[in-house]
mmCIF file of C-alpha atoms (C1' of nucleotides) in Angstrom:
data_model
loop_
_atom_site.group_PDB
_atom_site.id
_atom_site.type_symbol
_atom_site.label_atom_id
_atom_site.label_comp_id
_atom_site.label_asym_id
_atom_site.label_seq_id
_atom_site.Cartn_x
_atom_site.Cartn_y
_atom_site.Cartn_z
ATOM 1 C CA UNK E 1 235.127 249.971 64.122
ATOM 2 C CA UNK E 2 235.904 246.263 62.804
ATOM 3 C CA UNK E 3 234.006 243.242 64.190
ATOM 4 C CA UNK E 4 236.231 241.073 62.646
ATOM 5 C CA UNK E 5 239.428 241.059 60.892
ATOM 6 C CA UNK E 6 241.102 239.831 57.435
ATOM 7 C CA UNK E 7 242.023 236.887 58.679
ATOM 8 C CA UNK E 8 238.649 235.702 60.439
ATOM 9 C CA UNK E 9 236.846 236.785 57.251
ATOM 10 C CA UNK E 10 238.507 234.946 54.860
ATOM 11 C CA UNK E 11 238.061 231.460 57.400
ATOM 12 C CA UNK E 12 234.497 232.338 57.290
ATOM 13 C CA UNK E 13 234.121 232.223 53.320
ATOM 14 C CA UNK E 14 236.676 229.177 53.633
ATOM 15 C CA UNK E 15 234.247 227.337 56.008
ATOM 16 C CA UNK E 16 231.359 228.403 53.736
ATOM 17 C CA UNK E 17 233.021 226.941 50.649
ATOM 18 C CA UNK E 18 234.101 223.472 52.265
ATOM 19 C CA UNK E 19 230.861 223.480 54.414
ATOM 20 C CA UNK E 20 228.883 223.450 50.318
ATOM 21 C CA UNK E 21 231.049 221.032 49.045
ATOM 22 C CA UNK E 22 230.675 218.538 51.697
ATOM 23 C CA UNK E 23 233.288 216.618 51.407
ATOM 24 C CA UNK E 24 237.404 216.398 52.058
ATOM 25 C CA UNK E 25 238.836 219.718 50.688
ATOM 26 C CA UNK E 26 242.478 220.700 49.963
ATOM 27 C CA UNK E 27 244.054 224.053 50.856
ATOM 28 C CA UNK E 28 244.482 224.562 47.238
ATOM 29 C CA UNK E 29 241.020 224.406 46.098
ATOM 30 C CA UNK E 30 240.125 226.646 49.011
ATOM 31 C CA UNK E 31 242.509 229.551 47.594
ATOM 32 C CA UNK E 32 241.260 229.605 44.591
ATOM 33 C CA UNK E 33 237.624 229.857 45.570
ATOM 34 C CA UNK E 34 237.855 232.198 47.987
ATOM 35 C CA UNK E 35 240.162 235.042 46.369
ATOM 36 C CA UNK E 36 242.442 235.246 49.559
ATOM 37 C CA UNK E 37 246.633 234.983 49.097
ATOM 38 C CA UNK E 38 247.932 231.246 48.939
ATOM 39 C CA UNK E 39 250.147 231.737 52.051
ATOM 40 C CA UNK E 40 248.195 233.263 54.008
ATOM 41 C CA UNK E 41 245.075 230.846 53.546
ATOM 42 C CA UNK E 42 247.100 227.906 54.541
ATOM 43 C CA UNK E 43 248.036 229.762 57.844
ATOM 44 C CA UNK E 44 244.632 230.092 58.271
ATOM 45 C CA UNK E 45 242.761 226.932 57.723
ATOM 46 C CA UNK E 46 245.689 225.511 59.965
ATOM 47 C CA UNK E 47 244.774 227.694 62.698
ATOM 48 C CA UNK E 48 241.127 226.369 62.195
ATOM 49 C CA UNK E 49 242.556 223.082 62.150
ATOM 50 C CA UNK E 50 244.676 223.455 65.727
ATOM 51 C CA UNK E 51 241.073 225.285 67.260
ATOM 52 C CA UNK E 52 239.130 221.956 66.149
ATOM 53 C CA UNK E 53 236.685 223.902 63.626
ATOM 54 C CA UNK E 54 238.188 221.553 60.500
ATOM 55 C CA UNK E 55 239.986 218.557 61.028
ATOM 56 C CA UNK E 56 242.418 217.686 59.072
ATOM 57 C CA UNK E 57 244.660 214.556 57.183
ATOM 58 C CA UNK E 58 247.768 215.034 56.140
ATOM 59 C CA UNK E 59 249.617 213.262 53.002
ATOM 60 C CA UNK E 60 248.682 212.617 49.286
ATOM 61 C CA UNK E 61 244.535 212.855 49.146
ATOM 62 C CA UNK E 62 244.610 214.816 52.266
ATOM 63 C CA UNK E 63 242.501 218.036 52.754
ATOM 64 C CA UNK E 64 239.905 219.605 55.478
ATOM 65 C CA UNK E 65 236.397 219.055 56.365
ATOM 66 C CA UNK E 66 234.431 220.314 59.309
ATOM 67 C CA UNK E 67 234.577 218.787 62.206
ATOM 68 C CA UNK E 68 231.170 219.532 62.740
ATOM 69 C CA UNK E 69 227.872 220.123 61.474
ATOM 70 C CA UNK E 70 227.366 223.546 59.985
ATOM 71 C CA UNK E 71 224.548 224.637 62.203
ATOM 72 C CA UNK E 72 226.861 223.989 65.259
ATOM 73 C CA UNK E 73 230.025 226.241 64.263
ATOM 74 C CA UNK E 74 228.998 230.095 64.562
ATOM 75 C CA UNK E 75 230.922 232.984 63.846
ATOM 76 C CA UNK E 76 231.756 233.679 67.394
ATOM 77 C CA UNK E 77 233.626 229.945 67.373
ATOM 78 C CA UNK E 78 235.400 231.845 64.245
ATOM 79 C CA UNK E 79 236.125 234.739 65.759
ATOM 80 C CA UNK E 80 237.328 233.195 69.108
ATOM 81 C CA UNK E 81 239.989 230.852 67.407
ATOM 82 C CA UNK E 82 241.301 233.880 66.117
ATOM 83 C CA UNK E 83 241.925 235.846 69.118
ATOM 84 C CA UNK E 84 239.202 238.211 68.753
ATOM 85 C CA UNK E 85 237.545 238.217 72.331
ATOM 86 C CA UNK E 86 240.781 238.054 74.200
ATOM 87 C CA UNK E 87 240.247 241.970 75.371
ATOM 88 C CA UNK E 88 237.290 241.610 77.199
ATOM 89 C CA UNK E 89 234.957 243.772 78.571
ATOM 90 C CA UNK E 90 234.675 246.953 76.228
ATOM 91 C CA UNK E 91 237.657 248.298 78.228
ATOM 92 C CA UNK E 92 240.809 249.688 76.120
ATOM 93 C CA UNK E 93 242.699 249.253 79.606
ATOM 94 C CA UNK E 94 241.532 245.535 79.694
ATOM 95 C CA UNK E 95 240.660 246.722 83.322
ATOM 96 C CA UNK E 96 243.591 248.032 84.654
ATOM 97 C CA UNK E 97 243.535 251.245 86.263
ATOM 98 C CA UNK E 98 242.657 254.227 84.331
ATOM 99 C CA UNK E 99 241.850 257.081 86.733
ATOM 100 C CA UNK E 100 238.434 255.956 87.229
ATOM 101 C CA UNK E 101 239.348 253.819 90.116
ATOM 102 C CA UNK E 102 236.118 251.723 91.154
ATOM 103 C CA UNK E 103 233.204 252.661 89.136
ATOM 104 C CA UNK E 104 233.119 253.145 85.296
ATOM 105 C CA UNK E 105 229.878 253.796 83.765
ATOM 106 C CA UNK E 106 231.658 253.766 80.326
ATOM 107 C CA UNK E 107 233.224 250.211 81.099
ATOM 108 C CA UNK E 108 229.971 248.804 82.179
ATOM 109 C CA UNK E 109 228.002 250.230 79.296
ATOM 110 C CA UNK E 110 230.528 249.172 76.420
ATOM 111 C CA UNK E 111 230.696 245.655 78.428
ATOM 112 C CA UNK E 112 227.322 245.084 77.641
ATOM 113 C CA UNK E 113 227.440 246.348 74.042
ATOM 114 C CA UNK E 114 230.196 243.669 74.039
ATOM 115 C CA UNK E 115 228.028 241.097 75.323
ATOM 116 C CA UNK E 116 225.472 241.609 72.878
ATOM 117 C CA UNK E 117 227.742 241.629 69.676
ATOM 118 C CA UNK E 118 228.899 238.247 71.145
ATOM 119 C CA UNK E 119 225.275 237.127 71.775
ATOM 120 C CA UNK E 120 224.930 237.954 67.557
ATOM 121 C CA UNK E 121 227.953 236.033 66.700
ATOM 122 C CA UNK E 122 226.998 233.073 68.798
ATOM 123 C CA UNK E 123 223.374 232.847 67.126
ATOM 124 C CA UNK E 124 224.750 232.961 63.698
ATOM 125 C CA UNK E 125 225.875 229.379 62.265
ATOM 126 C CA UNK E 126 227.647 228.817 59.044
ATOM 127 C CA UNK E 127 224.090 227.600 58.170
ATOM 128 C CA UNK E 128 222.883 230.481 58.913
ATOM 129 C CA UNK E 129 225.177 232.284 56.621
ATOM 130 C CA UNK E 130 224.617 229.414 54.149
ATOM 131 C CA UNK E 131 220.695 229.572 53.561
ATOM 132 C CA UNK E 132 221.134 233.706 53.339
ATOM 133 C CA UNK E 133 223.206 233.641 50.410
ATOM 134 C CA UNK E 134 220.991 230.545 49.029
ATOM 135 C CA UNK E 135 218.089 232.754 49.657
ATOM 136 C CA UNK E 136 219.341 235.863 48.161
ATOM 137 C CA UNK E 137 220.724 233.852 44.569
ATOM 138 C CA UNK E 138 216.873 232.694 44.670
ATOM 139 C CA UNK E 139 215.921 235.918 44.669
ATOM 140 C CA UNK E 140 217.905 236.882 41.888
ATOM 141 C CA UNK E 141 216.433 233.695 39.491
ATOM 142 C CA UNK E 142 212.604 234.820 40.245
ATOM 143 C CA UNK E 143 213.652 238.490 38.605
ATOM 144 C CA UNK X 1 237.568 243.507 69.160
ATOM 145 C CA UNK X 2 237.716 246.629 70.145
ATOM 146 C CA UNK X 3 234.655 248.930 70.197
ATOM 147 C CA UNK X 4 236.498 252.448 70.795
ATOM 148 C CA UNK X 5 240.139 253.111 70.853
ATOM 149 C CA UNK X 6 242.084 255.057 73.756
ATOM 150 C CA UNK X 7 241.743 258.255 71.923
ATOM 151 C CA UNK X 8 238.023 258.167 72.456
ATOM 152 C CA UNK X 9 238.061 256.655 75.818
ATOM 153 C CA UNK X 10 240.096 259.636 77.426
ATOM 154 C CA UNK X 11 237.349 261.635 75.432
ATOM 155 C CA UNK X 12 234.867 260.697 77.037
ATOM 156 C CA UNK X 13 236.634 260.641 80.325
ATOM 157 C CA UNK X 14 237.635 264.324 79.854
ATOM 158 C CA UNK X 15 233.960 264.884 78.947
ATOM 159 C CA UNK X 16 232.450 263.664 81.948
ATOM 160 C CA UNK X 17 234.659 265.938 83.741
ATOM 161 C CA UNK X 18 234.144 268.607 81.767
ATOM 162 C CA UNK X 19 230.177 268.086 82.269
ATOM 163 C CA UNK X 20 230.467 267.308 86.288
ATOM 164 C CA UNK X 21 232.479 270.974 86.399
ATOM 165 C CA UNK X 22 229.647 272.826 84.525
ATOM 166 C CA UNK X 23 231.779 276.120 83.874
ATOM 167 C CA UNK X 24 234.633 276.637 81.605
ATOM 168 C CA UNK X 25 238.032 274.269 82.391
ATOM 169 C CA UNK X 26 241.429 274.902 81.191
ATOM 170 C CA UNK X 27 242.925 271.418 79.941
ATOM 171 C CA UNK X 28 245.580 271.580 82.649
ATOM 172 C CA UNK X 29 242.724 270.596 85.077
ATOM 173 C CA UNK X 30 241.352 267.651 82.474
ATOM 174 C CA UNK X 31 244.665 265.895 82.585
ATOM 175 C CA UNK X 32 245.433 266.215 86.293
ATOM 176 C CA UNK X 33 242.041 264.646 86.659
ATOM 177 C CA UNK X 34 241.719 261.734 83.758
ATOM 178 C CA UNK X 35 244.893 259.923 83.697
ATOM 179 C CA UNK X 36 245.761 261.044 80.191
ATOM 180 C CA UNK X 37 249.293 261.980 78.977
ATOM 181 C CA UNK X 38 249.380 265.385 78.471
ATOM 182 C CA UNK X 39 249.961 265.996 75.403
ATOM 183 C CA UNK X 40 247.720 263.194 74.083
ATOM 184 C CA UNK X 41 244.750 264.822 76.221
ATOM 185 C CA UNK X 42 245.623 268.205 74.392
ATOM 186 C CA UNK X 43 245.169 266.723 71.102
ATOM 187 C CA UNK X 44 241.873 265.076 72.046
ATOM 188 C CA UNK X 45 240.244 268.143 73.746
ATOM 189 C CA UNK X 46 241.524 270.038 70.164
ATOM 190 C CA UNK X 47 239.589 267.341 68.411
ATOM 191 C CA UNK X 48 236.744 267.536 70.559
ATOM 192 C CA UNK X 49 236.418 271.768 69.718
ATOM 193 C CA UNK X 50 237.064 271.280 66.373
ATOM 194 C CA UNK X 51 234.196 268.470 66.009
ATOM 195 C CA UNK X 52 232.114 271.300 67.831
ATOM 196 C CA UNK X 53 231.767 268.353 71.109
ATOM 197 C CA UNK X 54 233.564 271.386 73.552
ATOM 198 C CA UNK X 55 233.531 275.197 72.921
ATOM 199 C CA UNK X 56 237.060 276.624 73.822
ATOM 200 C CA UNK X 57 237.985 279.802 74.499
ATOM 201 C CA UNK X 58 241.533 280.993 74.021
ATOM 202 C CA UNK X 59 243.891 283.096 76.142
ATOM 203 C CA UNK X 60 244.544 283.770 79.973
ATOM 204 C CA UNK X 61 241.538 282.408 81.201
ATOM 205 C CA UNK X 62 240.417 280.008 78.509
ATOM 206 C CA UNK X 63 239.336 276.853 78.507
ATOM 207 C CA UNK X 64 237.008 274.330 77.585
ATOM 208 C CA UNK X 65 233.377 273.728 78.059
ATOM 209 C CA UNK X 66 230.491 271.699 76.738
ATOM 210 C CA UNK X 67 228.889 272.720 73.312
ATOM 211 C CA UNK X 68 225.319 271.255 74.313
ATOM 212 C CA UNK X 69 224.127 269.583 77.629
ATOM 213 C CA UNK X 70 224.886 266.663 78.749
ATOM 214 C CA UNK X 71 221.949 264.968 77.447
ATOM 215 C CA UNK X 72 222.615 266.123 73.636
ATOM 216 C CA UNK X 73 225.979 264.488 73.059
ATOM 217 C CA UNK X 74 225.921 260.733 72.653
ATOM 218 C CA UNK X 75 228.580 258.066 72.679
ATOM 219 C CA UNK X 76 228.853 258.073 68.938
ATOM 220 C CA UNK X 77 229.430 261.477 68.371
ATOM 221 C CA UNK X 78 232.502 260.806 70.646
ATOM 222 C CA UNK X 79 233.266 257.777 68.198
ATOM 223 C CA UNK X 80 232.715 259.656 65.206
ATOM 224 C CA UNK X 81 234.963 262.763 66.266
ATOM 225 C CA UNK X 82 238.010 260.400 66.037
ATOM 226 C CA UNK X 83 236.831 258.427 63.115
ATOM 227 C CA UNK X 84 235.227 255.555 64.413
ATOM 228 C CA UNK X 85 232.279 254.737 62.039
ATOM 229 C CA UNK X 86 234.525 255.287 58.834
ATOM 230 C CA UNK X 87 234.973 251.903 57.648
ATOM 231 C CA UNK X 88 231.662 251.203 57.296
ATOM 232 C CA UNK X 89 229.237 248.165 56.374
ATOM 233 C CA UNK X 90 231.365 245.644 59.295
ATOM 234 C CA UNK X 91 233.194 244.412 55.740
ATOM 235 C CA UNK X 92 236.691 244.536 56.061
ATOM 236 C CA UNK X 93 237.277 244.962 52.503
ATOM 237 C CA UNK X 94 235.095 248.145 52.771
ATOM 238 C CA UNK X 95 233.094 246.547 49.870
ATOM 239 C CA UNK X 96 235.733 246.211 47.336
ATOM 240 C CA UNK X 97 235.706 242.877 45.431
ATOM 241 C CA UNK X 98 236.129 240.363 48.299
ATOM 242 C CA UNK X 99 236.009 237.045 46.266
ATOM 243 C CA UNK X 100 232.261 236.986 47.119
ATOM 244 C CA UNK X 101 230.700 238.898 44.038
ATOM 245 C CA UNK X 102 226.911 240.331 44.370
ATOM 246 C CA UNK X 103 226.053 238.337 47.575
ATOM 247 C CA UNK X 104 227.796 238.481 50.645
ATOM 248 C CA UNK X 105 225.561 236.828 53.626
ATOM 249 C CA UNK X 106 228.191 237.532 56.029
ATOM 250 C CA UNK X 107 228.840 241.207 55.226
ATOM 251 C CA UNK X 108 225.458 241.813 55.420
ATOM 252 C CA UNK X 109 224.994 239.915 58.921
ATOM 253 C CA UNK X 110 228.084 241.848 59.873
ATOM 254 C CA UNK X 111 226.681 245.434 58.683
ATOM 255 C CA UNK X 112 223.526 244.610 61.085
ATOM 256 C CA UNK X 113 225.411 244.067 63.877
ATOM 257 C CA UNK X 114 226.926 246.587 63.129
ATOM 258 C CA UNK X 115 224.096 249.337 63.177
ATOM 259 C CA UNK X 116 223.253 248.005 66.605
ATOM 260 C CA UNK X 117 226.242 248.835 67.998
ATOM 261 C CA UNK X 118 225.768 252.175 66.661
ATOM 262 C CA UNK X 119 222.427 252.139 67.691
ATOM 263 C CA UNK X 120 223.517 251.934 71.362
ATOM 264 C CA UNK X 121 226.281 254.772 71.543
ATOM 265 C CA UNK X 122 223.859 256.730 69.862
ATOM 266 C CA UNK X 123 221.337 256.229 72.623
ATOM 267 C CA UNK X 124 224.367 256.514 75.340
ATOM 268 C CA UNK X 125 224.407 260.845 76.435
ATOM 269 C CA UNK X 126 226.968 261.714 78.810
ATOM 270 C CA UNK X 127 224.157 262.297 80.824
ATOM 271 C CA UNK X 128 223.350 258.526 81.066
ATOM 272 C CA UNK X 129 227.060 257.360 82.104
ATOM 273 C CA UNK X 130 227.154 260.449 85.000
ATOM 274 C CA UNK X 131 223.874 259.187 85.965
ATOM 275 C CA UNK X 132 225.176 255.016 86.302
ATOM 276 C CA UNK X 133 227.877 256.901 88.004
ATOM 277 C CA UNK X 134 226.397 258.539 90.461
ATOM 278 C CA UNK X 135 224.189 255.857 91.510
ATOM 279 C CA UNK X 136 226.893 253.237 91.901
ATOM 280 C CA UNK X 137 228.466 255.829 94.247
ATOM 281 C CA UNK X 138 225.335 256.328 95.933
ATOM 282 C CA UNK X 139 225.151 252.365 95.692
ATOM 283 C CA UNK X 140 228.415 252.341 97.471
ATOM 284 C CA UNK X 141 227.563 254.384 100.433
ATOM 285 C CA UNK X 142 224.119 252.741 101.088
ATOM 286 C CA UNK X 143 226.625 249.853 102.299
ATOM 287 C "C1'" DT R 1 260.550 202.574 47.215
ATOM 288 C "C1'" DT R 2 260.401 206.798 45.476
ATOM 289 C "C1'" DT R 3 257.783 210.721 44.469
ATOM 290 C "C1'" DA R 4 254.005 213.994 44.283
ATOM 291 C "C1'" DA R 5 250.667 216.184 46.879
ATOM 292 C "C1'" DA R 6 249.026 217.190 50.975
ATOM 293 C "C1'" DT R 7 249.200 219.430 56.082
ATOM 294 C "C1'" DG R 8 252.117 221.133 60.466
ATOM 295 C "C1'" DA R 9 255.080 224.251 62.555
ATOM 296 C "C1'" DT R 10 257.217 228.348 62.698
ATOM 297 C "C1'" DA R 11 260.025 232.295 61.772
ATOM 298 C "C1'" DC R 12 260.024 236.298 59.419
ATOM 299 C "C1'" DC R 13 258.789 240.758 57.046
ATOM 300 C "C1'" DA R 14 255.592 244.674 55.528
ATOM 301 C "C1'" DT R 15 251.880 247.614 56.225
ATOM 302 C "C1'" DT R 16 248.610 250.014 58.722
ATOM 303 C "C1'" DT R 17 246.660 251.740 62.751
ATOM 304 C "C1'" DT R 18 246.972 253.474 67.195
ATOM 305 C "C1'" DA R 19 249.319 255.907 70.766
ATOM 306 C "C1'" DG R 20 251.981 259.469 72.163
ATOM 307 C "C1'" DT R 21 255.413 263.680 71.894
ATOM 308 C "C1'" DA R 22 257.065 268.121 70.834
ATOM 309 C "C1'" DT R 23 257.106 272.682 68.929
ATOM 310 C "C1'" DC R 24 255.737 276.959 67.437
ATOM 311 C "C1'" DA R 25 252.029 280.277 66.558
ATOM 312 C "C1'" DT R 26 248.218 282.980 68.376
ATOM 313 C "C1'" DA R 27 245.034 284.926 71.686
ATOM 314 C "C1'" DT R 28 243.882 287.287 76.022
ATOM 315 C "C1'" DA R 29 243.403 288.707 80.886
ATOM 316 C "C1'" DA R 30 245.994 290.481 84.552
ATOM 317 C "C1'" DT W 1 254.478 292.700 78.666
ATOM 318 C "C1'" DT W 2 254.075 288.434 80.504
ATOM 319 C "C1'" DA W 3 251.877 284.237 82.118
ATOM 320 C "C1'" DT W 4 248.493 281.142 80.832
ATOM 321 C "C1'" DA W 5 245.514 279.555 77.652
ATOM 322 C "C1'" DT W 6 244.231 277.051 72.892
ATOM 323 C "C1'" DG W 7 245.331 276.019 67.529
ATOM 324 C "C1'" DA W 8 247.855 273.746 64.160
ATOM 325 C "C1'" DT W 9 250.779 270.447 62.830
ATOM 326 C "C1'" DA W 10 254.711 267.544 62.150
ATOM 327 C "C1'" DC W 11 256.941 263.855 63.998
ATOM 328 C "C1'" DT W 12 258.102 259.326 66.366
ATOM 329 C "C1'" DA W 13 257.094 254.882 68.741
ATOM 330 C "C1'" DA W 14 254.645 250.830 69.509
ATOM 331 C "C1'" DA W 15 251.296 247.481 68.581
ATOM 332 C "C1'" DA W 16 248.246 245.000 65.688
ATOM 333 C "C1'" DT W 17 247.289 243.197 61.372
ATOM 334 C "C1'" DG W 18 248.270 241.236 57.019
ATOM 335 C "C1'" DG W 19 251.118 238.485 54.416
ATOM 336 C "C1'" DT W 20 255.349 235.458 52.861
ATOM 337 C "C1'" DA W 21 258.512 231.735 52.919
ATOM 338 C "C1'" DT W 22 260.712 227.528 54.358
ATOM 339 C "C1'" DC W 23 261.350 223.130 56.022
ATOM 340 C "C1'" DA W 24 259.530 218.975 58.218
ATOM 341 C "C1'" DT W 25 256.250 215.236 58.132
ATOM 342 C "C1'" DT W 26 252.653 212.294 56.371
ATOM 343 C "C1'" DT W 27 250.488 209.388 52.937
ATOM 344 C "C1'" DA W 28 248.613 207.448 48.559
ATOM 345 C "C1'" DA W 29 249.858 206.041 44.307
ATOM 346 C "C1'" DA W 30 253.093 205.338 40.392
#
DNA sequence: TTTAAATGATACCATTTTAGTATCATATAA
DNA sequence: TTATATGATACTAAAATGGTATCATTTAAA
């Protein structure tokens, strides 16, 4: 079972590292923060680019920031840009017929698990996510 | 995302059935019922004996038939049977060195989503989904 | 005005996972 | 002894995921 995949991961960390810095960010320092291939990171933060998560400028100090405030991009925004609720509704027929014409207790009840694991991502912010790991180096310092 | 795949789907399917017949069923009668290719279903209902979900018996009049009632075999031991719960911790690097060393506030939002889901097919029996069944048939013929 | 450093678009390939098929061996009741 | 079962297992096909590479365009600064 995987909530979300490679790709979705590594825009997460991404986020989180240009969300801390605050400021314009290049692809470049992104890759070498977040230990992810070159190529492949670039794909990425231009997908999150195209789904209006970072905005972007082009040419010679160019780079990414978010376009919005870090409590107001959650992981379900993350998830969604890359495709990951397109086959809704728990079903692996995506609804189409599957000798259980009509009624499908299993549908409904993995529907609603659905729902709920969307409900999670939703409520979680890059904040969130942000003031964990803040939290948790704290932690560390006091022992 | 994808909570179960097909495999485990037609499992359950051919459980139900199984269950609703209460007495021993060849697989012949499983995959005339669920809409399974045939050999697929015969691999499933092996994986199913094997995992100790069905009892079969072999020969002439063989078949398949529940190992414990309805009410004793959840969602997730469905799941597990075909592997579902083997990556575990909702990291896809399975923990390995992610870039993220020591603290990881996604992973570990991830990992409690996570045991929720697994929470729920735990608490699913077969028993519950014939029940939502047979009330949305009973539903049905109340209009 | 040229050049270096950036993103945009996009086509492609590799790997892994999932889905499905086919075959032969073994057991057993009629 | 034969028809009807399951067991084991090897194989193939298709889809999803992960990753690479290339060229075009933009822009600030030398």
């Amino acid at each position: 079972m995987k909530i979300i995949k490679k790709e979705a991961d590594y825009a997460v960390r991404a986020l989180l590292f240009i969300a801390a810095k605050n400021e314009r960010v290049p692809a470049s320092a992104v890759y070498s923060s977040v230990k992810a291939p070159r190529s492949f990171m670039r794909k990425i933060l231009q997908v999150l680019s195209r789904e209006k998560v970072l905005v972007s400028e082009k040419g010679r100090a160019g780079g990414f920031r978010l376009a919005r405030k870090p409590e107001e991009t959650s992981l379900l925004t993350v998830v969604e840009a890359f495709g990951g609720r397109k086959s809704r509704g728990g079903c692996p027929f995506d609804g189409r017929a599957c000798g259980n014409y009509g009624f499908c207790g299993l549908r409904e009840k993995l529907g609603e698990i659905e729902e709920r694991i969307f409900e999670k991502l939703g409520k979680t912010s890059l904040k969130n996510l942000l003031r964990r790991e803040d939290e948790k180096k704290k932690d560390y310092k006091d022992n």
